[in-house]
mmCIF file of C-alpha atoms in Angstrom:
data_model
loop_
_atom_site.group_PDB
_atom_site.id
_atom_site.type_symbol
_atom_site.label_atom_id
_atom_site.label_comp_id
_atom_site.label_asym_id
_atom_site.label_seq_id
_atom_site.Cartn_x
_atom_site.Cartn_y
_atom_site.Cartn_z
ATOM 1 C CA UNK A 655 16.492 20.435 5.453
ATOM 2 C CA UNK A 656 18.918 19.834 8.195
ATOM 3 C CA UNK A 657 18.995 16.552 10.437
ATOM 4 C CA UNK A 658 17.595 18.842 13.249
ATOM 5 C CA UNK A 659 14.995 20.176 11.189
ATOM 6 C CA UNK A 660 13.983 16.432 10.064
ATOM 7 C CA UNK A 661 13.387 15.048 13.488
ATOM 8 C CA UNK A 662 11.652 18.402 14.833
ATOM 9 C CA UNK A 663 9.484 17.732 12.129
ATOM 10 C CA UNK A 664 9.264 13.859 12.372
ATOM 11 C CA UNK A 665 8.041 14.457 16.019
ATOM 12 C CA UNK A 666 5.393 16.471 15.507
ATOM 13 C CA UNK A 667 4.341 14.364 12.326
ATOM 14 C CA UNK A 668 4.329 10.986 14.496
ATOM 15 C CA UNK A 669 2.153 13.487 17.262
ATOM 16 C CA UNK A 670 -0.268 14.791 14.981
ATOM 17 C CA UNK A 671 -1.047 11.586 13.101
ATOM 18 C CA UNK A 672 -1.329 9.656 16.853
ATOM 19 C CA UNK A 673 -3.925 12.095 17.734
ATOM 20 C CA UNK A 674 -6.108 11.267 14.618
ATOM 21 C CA UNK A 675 -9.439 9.656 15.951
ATOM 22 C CA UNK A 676 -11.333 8.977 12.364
ATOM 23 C CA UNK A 677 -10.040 8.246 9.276
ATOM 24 C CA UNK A 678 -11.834 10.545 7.768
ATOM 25 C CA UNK A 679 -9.758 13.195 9.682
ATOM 26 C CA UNK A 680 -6.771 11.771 7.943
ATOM 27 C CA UNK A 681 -7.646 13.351 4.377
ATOM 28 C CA UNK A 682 -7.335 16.758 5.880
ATOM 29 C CA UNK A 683 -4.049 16.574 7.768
ATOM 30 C CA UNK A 684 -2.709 15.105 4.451
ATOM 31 C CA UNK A 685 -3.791 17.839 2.455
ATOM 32 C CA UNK A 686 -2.781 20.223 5.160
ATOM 33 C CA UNK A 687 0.792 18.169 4.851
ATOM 34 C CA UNK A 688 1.497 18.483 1.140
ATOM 35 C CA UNK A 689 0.062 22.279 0.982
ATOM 36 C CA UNK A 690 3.072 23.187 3.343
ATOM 37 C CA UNK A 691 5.185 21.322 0.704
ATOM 38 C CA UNK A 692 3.648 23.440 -1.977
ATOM 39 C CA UNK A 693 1.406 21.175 -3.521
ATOM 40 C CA UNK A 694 -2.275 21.284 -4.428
ATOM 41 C CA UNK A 695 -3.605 17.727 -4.735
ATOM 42 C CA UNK A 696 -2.436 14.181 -3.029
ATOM 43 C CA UNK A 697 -3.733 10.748 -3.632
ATOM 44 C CA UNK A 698 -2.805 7.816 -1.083
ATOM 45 C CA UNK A 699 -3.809 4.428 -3.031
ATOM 46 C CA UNK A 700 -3.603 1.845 -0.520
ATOM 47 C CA UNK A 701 -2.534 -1.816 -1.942
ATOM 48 C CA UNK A 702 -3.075 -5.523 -0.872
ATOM 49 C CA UNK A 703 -0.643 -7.752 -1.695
ATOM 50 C CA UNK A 704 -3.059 -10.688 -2.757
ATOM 51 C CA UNK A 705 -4.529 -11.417 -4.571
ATOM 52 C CA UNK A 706 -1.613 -11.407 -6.625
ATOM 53 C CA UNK A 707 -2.681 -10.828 -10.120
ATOM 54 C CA UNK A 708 -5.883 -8.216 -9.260
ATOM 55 C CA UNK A 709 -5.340 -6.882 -5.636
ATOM 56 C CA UNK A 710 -7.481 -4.651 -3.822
ATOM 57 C CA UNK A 711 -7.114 -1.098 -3.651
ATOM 58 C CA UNK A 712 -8.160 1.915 -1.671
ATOM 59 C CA UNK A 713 -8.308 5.698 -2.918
ATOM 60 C CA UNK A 714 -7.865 8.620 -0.394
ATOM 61 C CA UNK A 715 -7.643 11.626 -2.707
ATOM 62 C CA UNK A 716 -8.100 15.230 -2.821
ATOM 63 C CA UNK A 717 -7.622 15.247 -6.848
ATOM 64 C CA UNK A 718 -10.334 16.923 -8.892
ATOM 65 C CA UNK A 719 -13.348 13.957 -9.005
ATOM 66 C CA UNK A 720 -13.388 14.266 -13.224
ATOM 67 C CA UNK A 721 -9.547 13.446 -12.897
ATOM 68 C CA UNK A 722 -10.296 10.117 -10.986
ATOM 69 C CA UNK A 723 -13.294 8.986 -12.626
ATOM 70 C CA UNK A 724 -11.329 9.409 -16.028
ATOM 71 C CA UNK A 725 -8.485 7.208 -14.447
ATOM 72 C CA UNK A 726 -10.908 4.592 -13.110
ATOM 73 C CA UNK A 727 -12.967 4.493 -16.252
ATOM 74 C CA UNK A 728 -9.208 4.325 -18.767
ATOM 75 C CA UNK A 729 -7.986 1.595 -15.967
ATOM 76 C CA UNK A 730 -5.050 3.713 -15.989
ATOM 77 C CA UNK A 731 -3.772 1.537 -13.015
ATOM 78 C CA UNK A 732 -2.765 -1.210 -15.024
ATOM 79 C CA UNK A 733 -0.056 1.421 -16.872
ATOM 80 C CA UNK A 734 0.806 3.566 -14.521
ATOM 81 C CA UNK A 735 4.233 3.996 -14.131
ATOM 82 C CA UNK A 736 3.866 5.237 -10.486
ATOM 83 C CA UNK A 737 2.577 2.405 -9.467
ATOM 84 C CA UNK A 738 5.197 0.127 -10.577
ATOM 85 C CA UNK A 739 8.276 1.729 -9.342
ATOM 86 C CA UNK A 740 6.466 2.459 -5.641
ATOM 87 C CA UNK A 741 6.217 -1.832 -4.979
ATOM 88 C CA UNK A 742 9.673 -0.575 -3.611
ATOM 89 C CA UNK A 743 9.004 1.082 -0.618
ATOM 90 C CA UNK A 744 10.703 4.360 -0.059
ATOM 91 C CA UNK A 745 11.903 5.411 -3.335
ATOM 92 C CA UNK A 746 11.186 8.247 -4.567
ATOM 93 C CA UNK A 747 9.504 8.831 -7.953
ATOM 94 C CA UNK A 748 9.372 12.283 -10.155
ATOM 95 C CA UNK A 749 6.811 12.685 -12.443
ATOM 96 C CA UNK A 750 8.418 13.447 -15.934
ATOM 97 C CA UNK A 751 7.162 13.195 -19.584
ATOM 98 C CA UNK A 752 9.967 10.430 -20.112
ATOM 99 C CA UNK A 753 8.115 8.463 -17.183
ATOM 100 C CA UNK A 754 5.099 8.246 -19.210
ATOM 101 C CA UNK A 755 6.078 7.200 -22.341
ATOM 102 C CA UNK A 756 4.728 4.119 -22.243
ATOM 103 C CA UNK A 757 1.618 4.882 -20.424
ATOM 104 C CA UNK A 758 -0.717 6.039 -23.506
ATOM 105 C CA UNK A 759 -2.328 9.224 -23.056
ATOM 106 C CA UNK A 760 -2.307 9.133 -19.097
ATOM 107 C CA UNK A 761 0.436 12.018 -18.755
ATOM 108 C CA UNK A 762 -1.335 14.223 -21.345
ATOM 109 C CA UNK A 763 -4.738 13.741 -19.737
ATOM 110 C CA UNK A 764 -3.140 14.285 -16.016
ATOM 111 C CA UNK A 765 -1.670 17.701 -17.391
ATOM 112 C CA UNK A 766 -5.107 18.370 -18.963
ATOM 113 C CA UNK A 767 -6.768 18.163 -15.600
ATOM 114 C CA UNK A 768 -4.237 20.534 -13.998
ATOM 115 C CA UNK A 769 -1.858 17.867 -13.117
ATOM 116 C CA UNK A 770 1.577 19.205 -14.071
ATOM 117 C CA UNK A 771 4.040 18.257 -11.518
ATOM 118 C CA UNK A 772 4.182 15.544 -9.252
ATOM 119 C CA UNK A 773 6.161 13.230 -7.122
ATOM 120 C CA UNK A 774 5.521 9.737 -5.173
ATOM 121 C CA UNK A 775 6.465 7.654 -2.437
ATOM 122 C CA UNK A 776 5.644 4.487 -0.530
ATOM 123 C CA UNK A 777 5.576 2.763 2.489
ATOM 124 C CA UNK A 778 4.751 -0.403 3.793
ATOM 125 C CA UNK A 779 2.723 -2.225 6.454
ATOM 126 C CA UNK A 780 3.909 -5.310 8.487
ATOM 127 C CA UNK A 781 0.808 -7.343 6.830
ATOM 128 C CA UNK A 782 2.848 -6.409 3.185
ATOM 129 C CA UNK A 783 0.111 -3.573 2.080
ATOM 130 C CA UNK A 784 1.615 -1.053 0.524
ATOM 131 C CA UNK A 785 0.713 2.932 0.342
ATOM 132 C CA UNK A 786 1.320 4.478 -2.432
ATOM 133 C CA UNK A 787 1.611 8.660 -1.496
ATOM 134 C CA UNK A 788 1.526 10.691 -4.724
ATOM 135 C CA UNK A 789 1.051 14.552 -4.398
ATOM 136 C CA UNK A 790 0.636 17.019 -7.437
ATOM 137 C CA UNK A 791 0.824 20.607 -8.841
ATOM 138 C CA UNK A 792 -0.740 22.631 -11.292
ATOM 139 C CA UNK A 793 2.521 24.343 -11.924
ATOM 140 C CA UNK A 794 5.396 22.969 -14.484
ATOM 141 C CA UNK A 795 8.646 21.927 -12.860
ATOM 142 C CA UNK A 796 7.550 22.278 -9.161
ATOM 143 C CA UNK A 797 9.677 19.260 -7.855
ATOM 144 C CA UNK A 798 13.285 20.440 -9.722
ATOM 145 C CA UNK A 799 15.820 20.290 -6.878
ATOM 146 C CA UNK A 800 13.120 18.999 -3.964
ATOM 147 C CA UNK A 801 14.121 15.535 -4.853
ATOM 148 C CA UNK A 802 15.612 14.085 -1.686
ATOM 149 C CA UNK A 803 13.499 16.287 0.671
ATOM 150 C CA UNK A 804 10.023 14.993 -0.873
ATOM 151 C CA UNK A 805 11.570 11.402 -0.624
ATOM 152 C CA UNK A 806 12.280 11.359 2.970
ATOM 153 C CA UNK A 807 8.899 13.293 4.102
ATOM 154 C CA UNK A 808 6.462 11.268 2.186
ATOM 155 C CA UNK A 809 7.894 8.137 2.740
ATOM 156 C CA UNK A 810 7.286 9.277 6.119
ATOM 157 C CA UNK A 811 4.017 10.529 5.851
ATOM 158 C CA UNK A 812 3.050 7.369 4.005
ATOM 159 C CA UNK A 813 3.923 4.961 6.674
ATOM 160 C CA UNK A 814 1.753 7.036 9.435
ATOM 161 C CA UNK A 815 -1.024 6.944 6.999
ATOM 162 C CA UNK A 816 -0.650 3.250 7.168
ATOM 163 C CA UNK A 817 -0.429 3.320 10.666
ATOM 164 C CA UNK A 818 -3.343 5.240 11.493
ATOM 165 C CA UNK A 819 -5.953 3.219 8.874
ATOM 166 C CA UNK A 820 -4.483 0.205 10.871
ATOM 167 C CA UNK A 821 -4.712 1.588 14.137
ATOM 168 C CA UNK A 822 -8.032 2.773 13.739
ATOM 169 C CA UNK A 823 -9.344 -0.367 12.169
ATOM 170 C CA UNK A 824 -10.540 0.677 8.583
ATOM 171 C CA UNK A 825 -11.184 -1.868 5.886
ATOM 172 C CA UNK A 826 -8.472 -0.400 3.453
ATOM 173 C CA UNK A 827 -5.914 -2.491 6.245
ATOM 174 C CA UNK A 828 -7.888 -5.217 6.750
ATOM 175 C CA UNK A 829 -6.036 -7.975 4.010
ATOM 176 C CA UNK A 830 -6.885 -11.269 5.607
ATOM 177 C CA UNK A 831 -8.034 -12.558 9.243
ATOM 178 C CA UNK A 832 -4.377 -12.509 11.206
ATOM 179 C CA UNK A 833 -6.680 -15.020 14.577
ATOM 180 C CA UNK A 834 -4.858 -17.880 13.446
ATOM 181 C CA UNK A 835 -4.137 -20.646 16.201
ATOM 182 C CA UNK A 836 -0.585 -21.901 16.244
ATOM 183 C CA UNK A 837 -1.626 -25.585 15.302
ATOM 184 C CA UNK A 838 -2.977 -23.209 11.768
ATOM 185 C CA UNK A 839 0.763 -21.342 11.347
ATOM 186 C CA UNK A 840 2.475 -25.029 11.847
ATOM 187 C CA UNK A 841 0.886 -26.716 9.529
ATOM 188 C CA UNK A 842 1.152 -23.572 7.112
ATOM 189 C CA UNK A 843 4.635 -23.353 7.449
ATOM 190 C CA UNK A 844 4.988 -26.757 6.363
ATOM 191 C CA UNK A 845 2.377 -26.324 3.431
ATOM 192 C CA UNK A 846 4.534 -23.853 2.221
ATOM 193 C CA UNK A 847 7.753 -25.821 2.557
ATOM 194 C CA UNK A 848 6.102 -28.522 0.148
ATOM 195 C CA UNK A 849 5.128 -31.508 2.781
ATOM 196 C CA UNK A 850 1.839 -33.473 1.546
ATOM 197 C CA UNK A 851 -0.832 -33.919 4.732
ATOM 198 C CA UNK A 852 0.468 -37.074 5.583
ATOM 199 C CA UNK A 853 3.975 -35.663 5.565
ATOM 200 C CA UNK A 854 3.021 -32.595 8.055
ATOM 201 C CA UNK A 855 0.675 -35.387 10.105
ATOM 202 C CA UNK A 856 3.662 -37.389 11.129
ATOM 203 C CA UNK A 857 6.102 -33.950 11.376
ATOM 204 C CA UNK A 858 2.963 -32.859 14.053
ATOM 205 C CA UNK A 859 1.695 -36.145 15.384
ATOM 206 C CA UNK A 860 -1.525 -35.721 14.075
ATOM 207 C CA UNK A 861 -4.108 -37.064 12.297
ATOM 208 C CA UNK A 862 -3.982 -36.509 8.433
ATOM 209 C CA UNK A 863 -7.688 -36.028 8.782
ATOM 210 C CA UNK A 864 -6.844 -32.868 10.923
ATOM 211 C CA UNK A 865 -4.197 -31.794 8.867
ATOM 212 C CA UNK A 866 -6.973 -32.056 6.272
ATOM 213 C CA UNK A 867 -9.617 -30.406 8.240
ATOM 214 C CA UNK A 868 -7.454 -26.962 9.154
ATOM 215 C CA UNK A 869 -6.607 -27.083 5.631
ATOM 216 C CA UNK A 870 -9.993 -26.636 4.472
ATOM 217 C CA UNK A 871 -10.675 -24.266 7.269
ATOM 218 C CA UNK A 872 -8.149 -22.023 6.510
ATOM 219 C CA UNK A 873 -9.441 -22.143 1.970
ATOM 220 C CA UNK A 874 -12.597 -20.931 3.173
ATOM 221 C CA UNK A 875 -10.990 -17.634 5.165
ATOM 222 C CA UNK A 876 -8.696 -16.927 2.564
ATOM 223 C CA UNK A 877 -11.213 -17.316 -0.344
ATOM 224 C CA UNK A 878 -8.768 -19.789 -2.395
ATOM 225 C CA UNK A 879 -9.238 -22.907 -4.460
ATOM 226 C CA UNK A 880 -6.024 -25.362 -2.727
ATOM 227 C CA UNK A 881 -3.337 -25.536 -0.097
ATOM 228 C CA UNK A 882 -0.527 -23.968 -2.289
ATOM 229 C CA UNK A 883 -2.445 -20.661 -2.619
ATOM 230 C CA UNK A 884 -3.056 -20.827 1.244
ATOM 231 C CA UNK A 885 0.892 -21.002 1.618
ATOM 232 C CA UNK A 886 1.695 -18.508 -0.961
ATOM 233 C CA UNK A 887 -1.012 -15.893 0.571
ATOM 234 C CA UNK A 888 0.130 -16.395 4.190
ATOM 235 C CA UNK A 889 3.723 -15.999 2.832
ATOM 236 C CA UNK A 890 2.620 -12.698 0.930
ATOM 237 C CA UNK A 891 1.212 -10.883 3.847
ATOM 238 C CA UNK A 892 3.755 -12.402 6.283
ATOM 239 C CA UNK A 893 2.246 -14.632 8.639
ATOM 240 C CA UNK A 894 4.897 -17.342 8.078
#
């Protein structure tokens, strides 16, 4: 793949995925994506970054349906390998045995459902979700030497997915309400930097009651217990 080649084909990528006007439209161009590459099956698990220790995910998957109810029902997400080494964003990963060593019987059950070969990549969003791009093979061996060309083009591929579930307002993006005032972000910022209400009243020149108040406010739309998971949330998904 040449440079030439690369941005030909980024173009046309960042053309095609624009012109997507449901997100159901987006499973087929994917799976029209990864055929060209030679594959038979993708899966694009989208990931919140809160909560921290159970976030949400989202499945867009052409992989037989017995092969992801058998993951669902193991929890094979909690072992997966995959998973883990795609927090980084834009590495690649190659499915090997070695990979899976650790992962009980999740790479003998994968081959038994036709799953021999497989790579993965990731992107992220500017709200810190993170899509995980995986695409498979039945045949043994089928990304040898495709390494750095399956890197580049599903990281790529990833992050337009991303774009056009945000764009196009699905659920999978939506991680928590960004329609905070600036009186809100202030007085997070200064949550987060360790300040007690009366501490961030006088910083503000307001009332500790208010300080209070937009405290409480902002539990309730975020669905936590205190003020340091506020901070920590708004820190995660990068609104201060």
């Amino acid at each position: 793949m040449t440079t030439d080649n690369y941005f030909a084909w980024r173009g046309e990528m960042e053309n095609e995925f624009l012109s997507l006007t449901q997100v159901a439209h987006l499973k087929s161009l994917l799976q029209q994506q990864i055929e060209k590459l030679g594959f038979d099956y993708f899966a694009f698990l989208v990931q919140h970054p809160v909560p921290f220790t159970r976030p949400r995910l989202f499945l867009f998957s052409t992989y037989p349906e017995s092969w992801v109810k058998r993951y669902e029902n193991e929890n094979y997400y909690t072992v997966d390998p995959v998973l883990l080494l795609c927090q980084r964003p834009g590495r690649g990963v190659e499915w090997t045995r070695d990979l899976f060593t650790g992962a009980g019987n999740l790479w003998a059950e994968a081959n038994a459902a036709g799953l021999m070969s497989g790579f993965s990549c990731s992107a992220m969003a500017p709200n810190r979700t993170i899509g995980i791009l995986s695409i498979a093979s039945t045949l043994h061996s089928k990304t040898q030497h495709l390494r750095v060309q399956l890197e580049v083009k599903l990281h790529l591929l990833a992050e337009l997915s991303l774009r056009v579930l945000k764009r196009l307002n699905d659920d999978s993006m939506v991680v928590l309400s960004n329609d905070f005032s600036q009186r809100e972000l202030e007085i997070l910022k200064w949550t987060a930097e360790g300040k007690t209400s009366a501490e961030i009243s006088l910083i503000l020149a307001i009332s500790e009651h208010t300080v209070n108040f937009h405290q409480k406010n902002m539990q309730k739309r975020f669905n936590v217990s205190n003020k340091t998971q506020i901070a920590c949330y708004a820190a995660a998904v990068g609104l201060i």
